[in-house]
PDB file of C-alpha atoms and ligand atoms in Angstrom:
ATOM      1  CA  MET A 631     -31.946  24.425-160.485  1.00  0.00           C
ATOM      2  CA  MET A 632     -32.323  20.643-160.828  1.00  0.00           C
ATOM      3  CA  LEU A 633     -31.026  18.735-158.058  1.00  0.00           C
ATOM      4  CA  LEU A 634     -28.139  16.767-159.367  1.00  0.00           C
ATOM      5  CA  VAL A 635     -27.046  15.029-156.384  1.00  0.00           C
ATOM      6  CA  LYS A 636     -29.774  13.442-154.186  1.00  0.00           C
ATOM      7  CA  GLU A 637     -29.883  14.755-150.449  1.00  0.00           C
ATOM      8  CA  ASN A 638     -28.073  12.397-148.302  1.00  0.00           C
ATOM      9  CA  TRP A 639     -26.740  10.439-150.993  1.00  0.00           C
ATOM     10  CA  LYS A 640     -22.729  10.534-151.126  1.00  0.00           C
ATOM     11  CA  MET A 641     -20.521   9.478-153.766  1.00  0.00           C
ATOM     12  CA  ILE A 642     -17.680   8.660-151.270  1.00  0.00           C
ATOM     13  CA  ASP A 643     -17.838   6.851-147.902  1.00  0.00           C
ATOM     14  CA  LYS A 644     -14.719   8.193-146.221  1.00  0.00           C
ATOM     15  CA  ALA A 645     -12.041  10.792-148.086  1.00  0.00           C
ATOM     16  CA  LEU A 646      -8.791  12.132-146.595  1.00  0.00           C
ATOM     17  CA  PHE A 647      -7.786  15.620-147.710  1.00  0.00           C
ATOM     18  CA  PRO A 648      -4.133  16.090-146.764  1.00  0.00           C
ATOM     19  CA  GLY A 649      -1.975  19.092-146.628  1.00  0.00           C
ATOM     20  CA  SER A 650       0.206  21.305-144.777  1.00  0.00           C
ATOM     21  CA  PHE A 651      -2.350  24.194-144.232  1.00  0.00           C
ATOM     22  CA  ASP A 652       0.370  26.433-143.160  1.00  0.00           C
ATOM     23  CA  PRO A 653      -2.220  28.282-142.425  1.00  0.00           C
ATOM     24  CA  LEU A 654      -5.854  27.305-143.841  1.00  0.00           C
ATOM     25  CA  THR A 655      -7.122  29.686-146.441  1.00  0.00           C
ATOM     26  CA  ASN A 656     -10.350  30.588-147.977  1.00  0.00           C
ATOM     27  CA  GLY A 657      -9.159  28.265-151.072  1.00  0.00           C
ATOM     28  CA  HIS A 658      -8.461  25.381-148.649  1.00  0.00           C
ATOM     29  CA  LEU A 659     -11.792  25.838-146.744  1.00  0.00           C
ATOM     30  CA  ASP A 660     -13.692  25.725-150.221  1.00  0.00           C
ATOM     31  CA  THR A 661     -12.243  22.249-151.234  1.00  0.00           C
ATOM     32  CA  ILE A 662     -12.953  21.164-147.635  1.00  0.00           C
ATOM     33  CA  GLU A 663     -16.580  22.564-148.013  1.00  0.00           C
ATOM     34  CA  ARG A 664     -16.905  20.810-151.348  1.00  0.00           C
ATOM     35  CA  SER A 665     -15.573  17.556-150.813  1.00  0.00           C
ATOM     36  CA  ALA A 666     -17.617  17.293-147.308  1.00  0.00           C
ATOM     37  CA  LYS A 667     -20.280  17.262-149.784  1.00  0.00           C
ATOM     38  CA  LEU A 668     -19.086  14.324-151.790  1.00  0.00           C
ATOM     39  CA  ALA A 669     -18.281  12.227-148.641  1.00  0.00           C
ATOM     40  CA  ASN A 670     -20.034  10.701-145.932  1.00  0.00           C
ATOM     41  CA  HIS A 671     -17.077  11.511-143.761  1.00  0.00           C
ATOM     42  CA  LEU A 672     -14.041  13.943-144.564  1.00  0.00           C
ATOM     43  CA  TYR A 673     -10.734  13.723-142.779  1.00  0.00           C
ATOM     44  CA  VAL A 674      -8.566  16.841-143.093  1.00  0.00           C
ATOM     45  CA  ALA A 675      -4.820  15.360-142.241  1.00  0.00           C
ATOM     46  CA  VAL A 676      -2.551  18.218-141.263  1.00  0.00           C
ATOM     47  CA  ALA A 677       1.135  17.474-142.289  1.00  0.00           C
ATOM     48  CA  THR A 678       4.347  19.060-141.572  1.00  0.00           C
ATOM     49  CA  ASN A 679       5.835  19.866-145.160  1.00  0.00           C
ATOM     50  CA  THR A 680       9.646  19.326-144.511  1.00  0.00           C
ATOM     51  CA  SER A 681      10.377  21.241-147.821  1.00  0.00           C
ATOM     52  CA  LYS A 682       8.549  24.348-146.694  1.00  0.00           C
ATOM     53  CA  LYS A 683       9.181  26.697-143.717  1.00  0.00           C
ATOM     54  CA  ASN A 684       6.440  26.422-141.336  1.00  0.00           C
ATOM     55  CA  LEU A 685       4.992  29.237-139.465  1.00  0.00           C
ATOM     56  CA  PHE A 686       2.483  27.533-137.445  1.00  0.00           C
ATOM     57  CA  THR A 687       2.708  24.386-135.152  1.00  0.00           C
ATOM     58  CA  ILE A 688       0.496  21.611-135.922  1.00  0.00           C
ATOM     59  CA  SER A 689      -1.610  22.142-133.092  1.00  0.00           C
ATOM     60  CA  GLU A 690      -2.367  25.675-134.149  1.00  0.00           C
ATOM     61  CA  LYS A 691      -3.052  24.354-137.630  1.00  0.00           C
ATOM     62  CA  ILE A 692      -5.546  21.651-136.401  1.00  0.00           C
ATOM     63  CA  GLU A 693      -7.045  24.080-133.912  1.00  0.00           C
ATOM     64  CA  PHE A 694      -7.816  26.790-137.158  1.00  0.00           C
ATOM     65  CA  ILE A 695      -9.186  24.304-138.947  1.00  0.00           C
ATOM     66  CA  GLN A 696     -11.461  22.922-136.382  1.00  0.00           C
ATOM     67  CA  LEU A 697     -12.768  26.273-135.698  1.00  0.00           C
ATOM     68  CA  ALA A 698     -13.603  26.899-139.310  1.00  0.00           C
ATOM     69  CA  THR A 699     -15.253  23.898-139.914  1.00  0.00           C
ATOM     70  CA  LYS A 700     -17.458  23.973-136.989  1.00  0.00           C
ATOM     71  CA  HIS A 701     -20.454  24.548-139.296  1.00  0.00           C
ATOM     72  CA  LEU A 702     -19.575  21.049-141.097  1.00  0.00           C
ATOM     73  CA  GLY A 703     -20.841  17.673-139.322  1.00  0.00           C
ATOM     74  CA  ASN A 704     -19.166  15.214-141.230  1.00  0.00           C
ATOM     75  CA  VAL A 705     -15.194  16.902-140.991  1.00  0.00           C
ATOM     76  CA  SER A 706     -12.885  15.762-138.405  1.00  0.00           C
ATOM     77  CA  VAL A 707      -9.079  17.065-138.255  1.00  0.00           C
ATOM     78  CA  ILE A 708      -6.295  14.703-137.792  1.00  0.00           C
ATOM     79  CA  LYS A 709      -2.463  14.647-137.478  1.00  0.00           C
ATOM     80  CA  HIS A 710      -0.215  13.344-140.089  1.00  0.00           C
ATOM     81  CA  THR A 711       3.155  13.382-138.546  1.00  0.00           C
ATOM     82  CA  GLU A 712       4.679  10.199-139.641  1.00  0.00           C
ATOM     83  CA  GLY A 713       4.531   7.491-142.409  1.00  0.00           C
ATOM     84  CA  LEU A 714       3.064   8.059-145.710  1.00  0.00           C
ATOM     85  CA  THR A 715      -0.379   9.813-146.420  1.00  0.00           C
ATOM     86  CA  ILE A 716      -1.449   6.500-148.430  1.00  0.00           C
ATOM     87  CA  ASP A 717      -1.007   4.423-145.207  1.00  0.00           C
ATOM     88  CA  LEU A 718      -2.797   6.876-143.168  1.00  0.00           C
ATOM     89  CA  ALA A 719      -5.822   6.911-145.642  1.00  0.00           C
ATOM     90  CA  GLU A 720      -5.753   3.147-145.071  1.00  0.00           C
ATOM     91  CA  LYS A 721      -5.611   3.284-141.448  1.00  0.00           C
ATOM     92  CA  VAL A 722      -8.876   5.600-141.203  1.00  0.00           C
ATOM     93  CA  GLY A 723     -10.696   3.652-144.019  1.00  0.00           C
ATOM     94  CA  ALA A 724     -10.622   6.460-146.601  1.00  0.00           C
ATOM     95  CA  SER A 725     -10.710   5.112-150.223  1.00  0.00           C
ATOM     96  CA  VAL A 726     -10.312   8.492-151.584  1.00  0.00           C
ATOM     97  CA  LEU A 727      -7.581  11.116-151.513  1.00  0.00           C
ATOM     98  CA  ILE A 728      -8.521  14.769-152.057  1.00  0.00           C
ATOM     99  CA  ARG A 729      -6.581  17.317-153.597  1.00  0.00           C
ATOM    100  CA  GLY A 730      -6.971  20.805-154.971  1.00  0.00           C
ATOM    101  CA  LEU A 731      -5.839  22.133-158.277  1.00  0.00           C
ATOM    102  CA  ARG A 732      -5.238  25.727-159.124  1.00  0.00           C
ATOM    103  CA  ASN A 733      -2.865  25.923-162.229  1.00  0.00           C
ATOM    104  CA  ALA A 734      -0.497  23.777-164.506  1.00  0.00           C
ATOM    105  CA  GLU A 735       2.334  23.930-161.694  1.00  0.00           C
ATOM    106  CA  ASP A 736      -0.230  21.992-159.532  1.00  0.00           C
ATOM    107  CA  PHE A 737      -1.226  19.848-162.109  1.00  0.00           C
ATOM    108  CA  GLU A 738       2.448  18.700-162.578  1.00  0.00           C
ATOM    109  CA  TYR A 739       2.827  18.118-159.002  1.00  0.00           C
ATOM    110  CA  GLU A 740      -0.091  16.444-158.088  1.00  0.00           C
ATOM    111  CA  MET A 741      -0.105  13.964-161.129  1.00  0.00           C
ATOM    112  CA  ASN A 742       3.397  12.815-159.819  1.00  0.00           C
ATOM    113  CA  ILE A 743       2.020  12.509-156.308  1.00  0.00           C
ATOM    114  CA  ALA A 744      -1.123  10.689-157.605  1.00  0.00           C
ATOM    115  CA  ALA A 745       1.016   8.326-159.731  1.00  0.00           C
ATOM    116  CA  ILE A 746       3.468   7.409-157.050  1.00  0.00           C
ATOM    117  CA  ASN A 747       0.551   6.871-154.405  1.00  0.00           C
ATOM    118  CA  LYS A 748      -0.773   4.355-157.084  1.00  0.00           C
ATOM    119  CA  THR A 749       2.111   2.260-156.697  1.00  0.00           C
ATOM    120  CA  GLN A 750       1.716   2.115-152.943  1.00  0.00           C
ATOM    121  CA  ASN A 751      -2.004   1.241-152.893  1.00  0.00           C
ATOM    122  CA  PRO A 752      -3.680   0.806-156.070  1.00  0.00           C
ATOM    123  CA  GLU A 753      -7.030   0.701-154.413  1.00  0.00           C
ATOM    124  CA  ILE A 754      -7.030   4.327-153.411  1.00  0.00           C
ATOM    125  CA  GLU A 755      -8.081   6.877-155.740  1.00  0.00           C
ATOM    126  CA  THR A 756      -6.994  10.459-155.790  1.00  0.00           C
ATOM    127  CA  VAL A 757      -9.746  12.860-156.601  1.00  0.00           C
ATOM    128  CA  ILE A 758      -8.881  16.440-157.648  1.00  0.00           C
ATOM    129  CA  LEU A 759     -11.290  19.463-157.251  1.00  0.00           C
ATOM    130  CA  MET A 760     -10.828  22.304-159.368  1.00  0.00           C
ATOM    131  CA  ALA A 761      -9.820  25.314-157.265  1.00  0.00           C
ATOM    132  CA  SER A 762     -12.887  27.924-157.363  1.00  0.00           C
ATOM    133  CA  GLN A 763     -12.218  31.105-159.893  1.00  0.00           C
ATOM    134  CA  GLN A 764     -11.802  33.242-156.832  1.00  0.00           C
ATOM    135  CA  HIS A 765      -9.317  31.300-154.994  1.00  0.00           C
ATOM    136  CA  ARG A 766      -7.194  30.266-157.810  1.00  0.00           C
ATOM    137  CA  PHE A 767      -4.303  32.720-156.838  1.00  0.00           C
ATOM    138  CA  LEU A 768      -4.398  31.946-153.148  1.00  0.00           C
ATOM    139  CA  SER A 769      -1.756  30.162-151.476  1.00  0.00           C
ATOM    140  CA  SER A 770      -0.509  29.936-148.099  1.00  0.00           C
ATOM    141  CA  SER A 771       2.693  31.002-148.702  1.00  0.00           C
ATOM    142  CA  LEU A 772       1.581  34.495-150.331  1.00  0.00           C
ATOM    143  CA  ILE A 773      -0.830  34.882-147.336  1.00  0.00           C
ATOM    144  CA  LYS A 774       2.192  34.704-144.950  1.00  0.00           C
ATOM    145  CA  GLU A 775       4.118  37.092-147.368  1.00  0.00           C
ATOM    146  CA  VAL A 776       1.532  39.757-147.617  1.00  0.00           C
ATOM    147  CA  SER A 777       0.702  39.412-143.827  1.00  0.00           C
ATOM    148  CA  PHE A 778       4.561  39.896-142.737  1.00  0.00           C
ATOM    149  CA  PHE A 779       4.391  43.244-144.326  1.00  0.00           C
ATOM    150  CA  ASP A 780       1.486  44.211-142.668  1.00  0.00           C
ATOM    151  CA  GLY A 781      -1.110  43.599-145.867  1.00  0.00           C
ATOM    152  CA  ASP A 782      -4.396  42.838-145.403  1.00  0.00           C
ATOM    153  CA  VAL A 783      -5.561  39.223-145.736  1.00  0.00           C
ATOM    154  CA  SER A 784      -9.038  39.248-143.999  1.00  0.00           C
ATOM    155  CA  LYS A 785     -10.822  38.711-146.971  1.00  0.00           C
ATOM    156  CA  LEU A 786      -8.557  35.601-148.014  1.00  0.00           C
ATOM    157  CA  VAL A 787      -8.210  33.604-144.754  1.00  0.00           C
ATOM    158  CA  PRO A 788     -11.011  32.442-142.067  1.00  0.00           C
ATOM    159  CA  SER A 789     -11.286  35.137-139.259  1.00  0.00           C
ATOM    160  CA  VAL A 790      -9.378  32.692-136.678  1.00  0.00           C
ATOM    161  CA  VAL A 791      -6.215  32.745-139.079  1.00  0.00           C
ATOM    162  CA  ASN A 792      -6.599  36.449-139.708  1.00  0.00           C
ATOM    163  CA  LYS A 793      -6.174  37.106-136.036  1.00  0.00           C
ATOM    164  CA  ALA A 794      -3.716  34.502-135.553  1.00  0.00           C
ATOM    165  CA  ILE A 795      -1.149  35.269-138.250  1.00  0.00           C
ATOM    166  CA  LYS A 796      -1.180  39.181-136.954  1.00  0.00           C
ATOM    167  CA  GLU A 797      -0.225  37.863-133.462  1.00  0.00           C
ATOM    168  CA  LYS A 798       2.233  35.719-134.911  1.00  0.00           C
ATOM    169  CA  TYR A 799       4.264  38.132-136.881  1.00  0.00           C
ATOM    170  CA  ALA A 800       3.950  41.056-134.208  1.00  0.00           C
ATOM    171  CA  THR A 801       5.444  38.738-131.561  1.00  0.00           C
ATOM    172  CA  GLN A 802       8.153  37.559-134.054  1.00  0.00           C
ATOM    173  CA  LYS A 803       9.201  40.987-134.689  1.00  0.00           C
ATOM    174  CA  LYS A 804       9.035  42.162-130.959  1.00  0.00           C
ATOM    175  CA  MET A 805      11.694  39.577-130.438  1.00  0.00           C
ATOM    176  CA  LYS A 806      14.073  40.632-133.006  1.00  0.00           C
TER     177      LYS A 806
HETATM  178  P1  LIG B 932       0.985  20.410-149.445  1.00  0.00           P
HETATM  179  O1  LIG B 932       2.068  20.906-148.815  1.00  0.00           O
HETATM  180  O2  LIG B 932       0.559  19.153-148.961  1.00  0.00           O
HETATM  181  O3  LIG B 932       0.824  20.971-150.908  1.00  0.00           O
HETATM  182  P2  LIG B 932      -0.912  22.700-149.162  1.00  0.00           P
HETATM  183  O4  LIG B 932      -1.612  23.196-147.856  1.00  0.00           O
HETATM  184  O5  LIG B 932      -0.082  23.772-149.715  1.00  0.00           O
HETATM  185  O6  LIG B 932      -0.328  21.565-148.842  1.00  0.00           O
HETATM  186  O7  LIG B 932      -2.117  22.366-150.309  1.00  0.00           O
HETATM  187  C1  LIG B 932      -2.941  21.364-149.735  1.00  0.00           C
HETATM  188  C2  LIG B 932      -3.747  21.205-150.933  1.00  0.00           C
HETATM  189  O8  LIG B 932      -4.916  22.160-151.081  1.00  0.00           O
HETATM  190  C3  LIG B 932      -3.047  21.108-152.367  1.00  0.00           C
HETATM  191  O9  LIG B 932      -3.511  19.971-153.021  1.00  0.00           O
HETATM  192  C4  LIG B 932      -3.164  22.344-152.858  1.00  0.00           C
HETATM  193  O10 LIG B 932      -3.292  22.220-154.419  1.00  0.00           O
HETATM  194  C5  LIG B 932      -4.793  22.609-152.421  1.00  0.00           C
HETATM  195  N1  LIG B 932      -5.071  24.090-152.475  1.00  0.00           N
HETATM  196  C6  LIG B 932      -4.121  25.020-151.807  1.00  0.00           C
HETATM  197  N2  LIG B 932      -4.489  26.280-152.149  1.00  0.00           N
HETATM  198  C7  LIG B 932      -5.774  26.028-152.784  1.00  0.00           C
HETATM  199  C8  LIG B 932      -6.590  27.188-153.116  1.00  0.00           C
HETATM  200  N3  LIG B 932      -6.536  28.147-153.026  1.00  0.00           N
HETATM  201  N4  LIG B 932      -7.809  26.338-153.775  1.00  0.00           N
HETATM  202  C9  LIG B 932      -8.148  25.027-153.571  1.00  0.00           C
HETATM  203  N5  LIG B 932      -6.955  24.278-153.331  1.00  0.00           N
HETATM  204  C10 LIG B 932      -5.935  24.602-152.997  1.00  0.00           C
END
């Protein structure tokens, strides 16, 4: 196949991929791997989504992403616990925000976030990567639901997450 992107030539200098990653799925990982090819450096910013119930702590979520992205030399994982994402992007020098898109519902949501972000800092662009076909159905919430009822998610999440989620629910169930 013709090489469309010249080796070592990157479209973006620094990009930031924000999300709650509760927990990281193979879909998130795919977006990370693909955006790491577009940018010299990719920051993955791990947030607490206040409107969703968190299963893992920020530190746990950061550790999963660090372990699952060890093979990528240009990715670092950072905490996003306060302030606006757009301000964090500016702080780390990222000119691009990365988000993933799975379906029409994501589209409505992402379009609004991108638009509101523009009102806060018009210099920062949102770049949306279409989810790969095999990951379109995949969400952290579904992973949690299947795993809670002892389903097998080993093919849908990195192995570190698969192990941790089983342990987390086993501990929670024991405590009840
Ligand atoms: P948030 O709470 O910020 O939406 P998520 O962890 O749910 O955080 O998602 C972070 C980003 O990753 C979002 O842009 C979401 O659309 C994208 N994403 C989630 N699941 C997938 C997937 N399976 N494939 C590609 N992108 C995904």
